[in-house]
PDB file of C-alpha atoms in Angstrom:
ATOM      1  CA  MET K   1     -40.709  -3.549 -17.037  1.00  0.00           C
ATOM      2  CA  ARG K   2     -37.024  -4.514 -16.958  1.00  0.00           C
ATOM      3  CA  GLU K   3     -35.179  -7.601 -15.848  1.00  0.00           C
ATOM      4  CA  ASP K   4     -33.474  -6.996 -12.523  1.00  0.00           C
ATOM      5  CA  GLY K   5     -30.485  -9.217 -13.283  1.00  0.00           C
ATOM      6  CA  ASN K   6     -31.716 -11.930 -10.920  1.00  0.00           C
ATOM      7  CA  GLY K   7     -34.401 -13.309 -13.211  1.00  0.00           C
ATOM      8  CA  GLY K   8     -37.052 -11.020 -11.735  1.00  0.00           C
ATOM      9  CA  ARG K   9     -38.723  -7.965 -13.198  1.00  0.00           C
ATOM     10  CA  ARG K  10     -38.949  -4.416 -11.950  1.00  0.00           C
ATOM     11  CA  PRO K  11     -40.491  -1.238 -13.323  1.00  0.00           C
ATOM     12  CA  ALA K  12     -38.334   0.891 -15.647  1.00  0.00           C
ATOM     13  CA  GLY K  13     -36.543   3.571 -13.671  1.00  0.00           C
ATOM     14  CA  SER K  14     -36.377   1.318 -10.644  1.00  0.00           C
ATOM     15  CA  ASP K  15     -32.691   0.519 -10.364  1.00  0.00           C
ATOM     16  CA  GLY K  16     -32.655   0.161  -6.606  1.00  0.00           C
ATOM     17  CA  SER K  17     -30.731   3.399  -6.129  1.00  0.00           C
ATOM     18  CA  GLY K  18     -33.740   5.336  -4.912  1.00  0.00           C
ATOM     19  CA  THR K  19     -33.129   7.999  -7.566  1.00  0.00           C
ATOM     20  CA  GLY K  20     -35.863   6.883  -9.942  1.00  0.00           C
ATOM     21  CA  VAL K  21     -33.333   7.186 -12.755  1.00  0.00           C
ATOM     22  CA  ASP K  22     -33.054   4.289 -15.156  1.00  0.00           C
ATOM     23  CA  ARG K  23     -29.377   3.280 -15.309  1.00  0.00           C
ATOM     24  CA  PRO K  24     -27.666   0.532 -17.273  1.00  0.00           C
ATOM     25  CA  ALA K  25     -26.891  -2.721 -15.514  1.00  0.00           C
ATOM     26  CA  ALA K  26     -24.052  -2.217 -13.069  1.00  0.00           C
ATOM     27  CA  HIS K  27     -20.940  -2.268 -15.241  1.00  0.00           C
ATOM     28  CA  GLY K  28     -21.931  -5.020 -17.613  1.00  0.00           C
ATOM     29  CA  GLY K  29     -23.784  -7.023 -14.999  1.00  0.00           C
ATOM     30  CA  ALA K  30     -20.870  -7.147 -12.559  1.00  0.00           C
ATOM     31  CA  ASP K  31     -21.620  -8.773  -9.252  1.00  0.00           C
ATOM     32  CA  PRO K  32     -22.580  -6.188  -6.624  1.00  0.00           C
ATOM     33  CA  GLU K  33     -20.025  -7.518  -4.138  1.00  0.00           C
ATOM     34  CA  PHE K  34     -17.224  -6.784  -6.619  1.00  0.00           C
ATOM     35  CA  LEU K  35     -18.604  -3.319  -7.295  1.00  0.00           C
ATOM     36  CA  SER K  36     -18.635  -2.715  -3.534  1.00  0.00           C
ATOM     37  CA  LEU K  37     -15.076  -4.040  -3.295  1.00  0.00           C
ATOM     38  CA  GLU K  38     -13.920  -1.726  -6.088  1.00  0.00           C
ATOM     39  CA  ARG K  39     -15.582   1.284  -4.447  1.00  0.00           C
ATOM     40  CA  GLU K  40     -14.164   0.569  -0.986  1.00  0.00           C
ATOM     41  CA  LEU K  41     -10.669  -0.163  -2.316  1.00  0.00           C
ATOM     42  CA  THR K  42     -10.740   3.101  -4.273  1.00  0.00           C
ATOM     43  CA  VAL K  43     -11.513   5.056  -1.101  1.00  0.00           C
ATOM     44  CA  PHE K  44      -8.983   3.042   0.902  1.00  0.00           C
ATOM     45  CA  LEU K  45      -6.208   3.550  -1.653  1.00  0.00           C
ATOM     46  CA  ARG K  46      -6.905   7.280  -1.940  1.00  0.00           C
ATOM     47  CA  ARG K  47      -6.598   7.619   1.831  1.00  0.00           C
ATOM     48  CA  ALA K  48      -3.524   5.368   1.893  1.00  0.00           C
ATOM     49  CA  ARG K  49      -1.760   7.551  -0.697  1.00  0.00           C
ATOM     50  CA  ALA K  50      -2.512  10.655   1.353  1.00  0.00           C
ATOM     51  CA  ASN K  51      -1.275   8.955   4.536  1.00  0.00           C
ATOM     52  CA  GLN K  52       1.854   7.708   2.768  1.00  0.00           C
ATOM     53  CA  GLY K  53       2.695  11.298   1.830  1.00  0.00           C
ATOM     54  CA  GLU K  54       2.265  12.401   5.438  1.00  0.00           C
ATOM     55  CA  MET K  55       4.432   9.545   6.715  1.00  0.00           C
ATOM     56  CA  ALA K  56       7.122  10.254   4.122  1.00  0.00           C
ATOM     57  CA  ARG K  57       7.296  13.897   5.258  1.00  0.00           C
ATOM     58  CA  GLU K  58       7.538  12.740   8.876  1.00  0.00           C
ATOM     59  CA  VAL K  59      10.571  10.609   7.979  1.00  0.00           C
ATOM     60  CA  HIS K  60      12.147  13.572   6.178  1.00  0.00           C
ATOM     61  CA  PRO K  61      10.538  16.772   4.831  1.00  0.00           C
ATOM     62  CA  ASP K  62      12.192  16.258   1.419  1.00  0.00           C
ATOM     63  CA  LEU K  63      11.225  12.587   1.062  1.00  0.00           C
ATOM     64  CA  GLU K  64       9.030  11.660  -1.910  1.00  0.00           C
ATOM     65  CA  SER K  65       5.815   9.893  -1.005  1.00  0.00           C
ATOM     66  CA  ALA K  66       6.641   6.875  -3.184  1.00  0.00           C
ATOM     67  CA  ALA K  67       9.940   6.303  -1.374  1.00  0.00           C
ATOM     68  CA  TYR K  68       8.256   5.563   1.965  1.00  0.00           C
ATOM     69  CA  GLY K  69       7.280   2.029   0.919  1.00  0.00           C
ATOM     70  CA  LEU K  70      10.848   1.397  -0.147  1.00  0.00           C
ATOM     71  CA  LEU K  71      12.119   2.401   3.301  1.00  0.00           C
ATOM     72  CA  VAL K  72       9.561   0.143   4.997  1.00  0.00           C
ATOM     73  CA  ARG K  73      10.643  -2.771   2.800  1.00  0.00           C
ATOM     74  CA  LEU K  74      14.282  -2.231   3.775  1.00  0.00           C
ATOM     75  CA  ASP K  75      13.267  -1.932   7.433  1.00  0.00           C
ATOM     76  CA  GLU K  76      11.406  -5.250   7.297  1.00  0.00           C
ATOM     77  CA  CYS K  77      13.730  -7.258   5.054  1.00  0.00           C
ATOM     78  CA  GLY K  78      17.167  -5.755   5.498  1.00  0.00           C
ATOM     79  CA  ARG K  79      19.794  -5.467   2.777  1.00  0.00           C
ATOM     80  CA  GLN K  80      18.547  -6.000  -0.748  1.00  0.00           C
ATOM     81  CA  ARG K  81      19.648  -5.505  -4.311  1.00  0.00           C
ATOM     82  CA  ALA K  82      18.144  -2.554  -6.151  1.00  0.00           C
ATOM     83  CA  THR K  83      16.698  -4.938  -8.746  1.00  0.00           C
ATOM     84  CA  SER K  84      14.820  -6.848  -6.030  1.00  0.00           C
ATOM     85  CA  LEU K  85      13.486  -3.599  -4.594  1.00  0.00           C
ATOM     86  CA  ALA K  86      12.388  -2.408  -8.036  1.00  0.00           C
ATOM     87  CA  ALA K  87      10.556  -5.681  -8.659  1.00  0.00           C
ATOM     88  CA  TYR K  88       8.836  -5.566  -5.265  1.00  0.00           C
ATOM     89  CA  ILE K  89       7.760  -1.926  -5.584  1.00  0.00           C
ATOM     90  CA  GLY K  90       6.845  -2.387  -9.253  1.00  0.00           C
ATOM     91  CA  VAL K  91       9.075   0.241 -10.850  1.00  0.00           C
ATOM     92  CA  GLY K  92      11.837   0.180 -13.437  1.00  0.00           C
ATOM     93  CA  LYS K  93      15.566   0.220 -12.777  1.00  0.00           C
ATOM     94  CA  ALA K  94      15.891   3.900 -13.741  1.00  0.00           C
ATOM     95  CA  THR K  95      13.148   4.957 -11.320  1.00  0.00           C
ATOM     96  CA  MET K  96      14.676   2.835  -8.552  1.00  0.00           C
ATOM     97  CA  SER K  97      18.134   4.306  -9.173  1.00  0.00           C
ATOM     98  CA  ARG K  98      16.722   7.838  -8.964  1.00  0.00           C
ATOM     99  CA  GLN K  99      14.867   7.065  -5.723  1.00  0.00           C
ATOM    100  CA  LEU K 100      17.891   5.397  -4.146  1.00  0.00           C
ATOM    101  CA  ARG K 101      20.136   8.320  -5.090  1.00  0.00           C
ATOM    102  CA  ALA K 102      17.686  10.727  -3.430  1.00  0.00           C
ATOM    103  CA  LEU K 103      17.499   8.531  -0.307  1.00  0.00           C
ATOM    104  CA  GLU K 104      21.294   8.376  -0.138  1.00  0.00           C
ATOM    105  CA  GLU K 105      21.508  12.162  -0.397  1.00  0.00           C
ATOM    106  CA  LEU K 106      19.083  12.419   2.543  1.00  0.00           C
ATOM    107  CA  GLY K 107      21.275  10.034   4.548  1.00  0.00           C
ATOM    108  CA  LEU K 108      18.530   7.428   4.894  1.00  0.00           C
ATOM    109  CA  VAL K 109      20.087   4.564   2.886  1.00  0.00           C
ATOM    110  CA  ALA K 110      23.560   3.436   1.905  1.00  0.00           C
ATOM    111  CA  ARG K 111      24.945   0.956  -0.615  1.00  0.00           C
ATOM    112  CA  GLU K 112      27.653  -1.652  -0.191  1.00  0.00           C
ATOM    113  CA  PRO K 113      29.109  -4.263  -2.517  1.00  0.00           C
ATOM    114  CA  ASP K 114      27.252  -7.586  -2.537  1.00  0.00           C
ATOM    115  CA  PRO K 115      29.684 -10.162  -1.090  1.00  0.00           C
ATOM    116  CA  ALA K 116      28.038 -12.851  -3.249  1.00  0.00           C
ATOM    117  CA  ASP K 117      28.558 -10.836  -6.453  1.00  0.00           C
ATOM    118  CA  GLY K 118      31.130  -8.047  -6.545  1.00  0.00           C
ATOM    119  CA  ARG K 119      29.373  -6.459  -9.532  1.00  0.00           C
ATOM    120  CA  ALA K 120      26.134  -5.919  -7.593  1.00  0.00           C
ATOM    121  CA  TRP K 121      25.281  -3.612  -4.703  1.00  0.00           C
ATOM    122  CA  LEU K 122      23.143  -4.119  -1.620  1.00  0.00           C
ATOM    123  CA  VAL K 123      21.041  -1.267  -0.287  1.00  0.00           C
ATOM    124  CA  HIS K 124      20.321  -0.881   3.426  1.00  0.00           C
ATOM    125  CA  LEU K 125      18.942   1.649   5.868  1.00  0.00           C
ATOM    126  CA  THR K 126      21.468   3.816   7.673  1.00  0.00           C
ATOM    127  CA  GLU K 127      21.136   4.154  11.433  1.00  0.00           C
ATOM    128  CA  GLU K 128      19.477   7.531  10.806  1.00  0.00           C
ATOM    129  CA  GLY K 129      17.078   5.948   8.315  1.00  0.00           C
ATOM    130  CA  ARG K 130      16.254   3.052  10.640  1.00  0.00           C
ATOM    131  CA  GLY K 131      15.537   5.419  13.531  1.00  0.00           C
ATOM    132  CA  ARG K 132      13.326   7.751  11.506  1.00  0.00           C
ATOM    133  CA  VAL K 133      11.378   4.949   9.822  1.00  0.00           C
ATOM    134  CA  GLY K 134      10.936   3.171  13.169  1.00  0.00           C
ATOM    135  CA  GLN K 135       9.478   6.293  14.794  1.00  0.00           C
ATOM    136  CA  VAL K 136       7.000   6.847  11.979  1.00  0.00           C
ATOM    137  CA  ARG K 137       5.958   3.189  11.861  1.00  0.00           C
ATOM    138  CA  GLU K 138       5.409   3.142  15.628  1.00  0.00           C
ATOM    139  CA  ALA K 139       3.273   6.282  15.380  1.00  0.00           C
ATOM    140  CA  ARG K 140       1.283   4.671  12.569  1.00  0.00           C
ATOM    141  CA  ARG K 141       0.659   1.511  14.630  1.00  0.00           C
ATOM    142  CA  ALA K 142      -0.447   3.648  17.589  1.00  0.00           C
ATOM    143  CA  ARG K 143      -2.872   5.434  15.274  1.00  0.00           C
ATOM    144  CA  TYR K 144      -4.336   2.096  14.118  1.00  0.00           C
ATOM    145  CA  VAL K 145      -4.699   0.980  17.732  1.00  0.00           C
ATOM    146  CA  SER K 146      -6.530   4.206  18.548  1.00  0.00           C
ATOM    147  CA  GLU K 147      -8.770   4.223  15.472  1.00  0.00           C
ATOM    148  CA  LEU K 148      -9.661   0.544  15.753  1.00  0.00           C
ATOM    149  CA  ALA K 149      -9.975   0.399  19.556  1.00  0.00           C
ATOM    150  CA  HIS K 150     -13.691  -0.395  19.233  1.00  0.00           C
ATOM    151  CA  TRP K 151     -12.968  -3.416  17.002  1.00  0.00           C
ATOM    152  CA  ASP K 152     -12.672  -6.911  18.380  1.00  0.00           C
ATOM    153  CA  PRO K 153      -9.011  -8.017  18.112  1.00  0.00           C
ATOM    154  CA  ARG K 154     -10.182 -11.045  16.101  1.00  0.00           C
ATOM    155  CA  GLU K 155     -11.692  -8.657  13.525  1.00  0.00           C
ATOM    156  CA  VAL K 156      -8.381  -6.809  13.235  1.00  0.00           C
ATOM    157  CA  ALA K 157      -6.581 -10.127  12.768  1.00  0.00           C
ATOM    158  CA  GLU K 158      -9.146 -11.193  10.158  1.00  0.00           C
ATOM    159  CA  LEU K 159      -8.750  -7.907   8.277  1.00  0.00           C
ATOM    160  CA  ALA K 160      -4.967  -8.377   8.264  1.00  0.00           C
ATOM    161  CA  ARG K 161      -5.392 -11.960   7.031  1.00  0.00           C
ATOM    162  CA  LEU K 162      -7.748 -10.930   4.235  1.00  0.00           C
ATOM    163  CA  LEU K 163      -5.516  -8.048   3.146  1.00  0.00           C
ATOM    164  CA  HIS K 164      -2.544 -10.427   3.094  1.00  0.00           C
ATOM    165  CA  GLN K 165      -4.553 -12.875   0.985  1.00  0.00           C
ATOM    166  CA  LEU K 166      -5.539 -10.030  -1.373  1.00  0.00           C
ATOM    167  CA  ASN K 167      -1.926  -8.865  -1.676  1.00  0.00           C
ATOM    168  CA  LEU K 168      -0.723 -12.391  -2.448  1.00  0.00           C
ATOM    169  CA  GLY K 169      -3.415 -12.770  -5.101  1.00  0.00           C
ATOM    170  CA  MET K 170      -2.465  -9.466  -6.705  1.00  0.00           C
ATOM    171  CA  GLU K 171       1.199 -10.548  -7.041  1.00  0.00           C
ATOM    172  CA  LYS K 172       0.288 -13.258  -9.562  1.00  0.00           C
TER     173      LYS K 172
END
């Protein structure tokens, strides 16, 4: 007999998986809800990365997948310094400079001197970039509407709220 982690006992080989295989306690006794969260987020993030690549190619066939989030940030927040963008995306200055150069070459972003500090530059979407990003984002929203049509709108709002709460918690 083995302890089941809840103070009870179960026969050896009875881990609840239905396999009959005796396995160690779930990752050091981790709570099952956090194991479920980890599993679901792993699947979600894998799908999100694949979708981000598709959306990047829809904006421009030569656009790197990682640059899509940068374009969305500029679309939502307007002109920003490269250092702010790097901090938000979570990359270094060299990586951000390389991505911005590539986006400039594609005609999707432009730089202008920061009026508050002549030594700094502000990055913004070009009209071409704004139009392309807007089309892809609208198509993405339409896809969500279609795929979640059977959900109650309150559930969609709750999912958005919980994801926002998760994102805020992960920033700390």
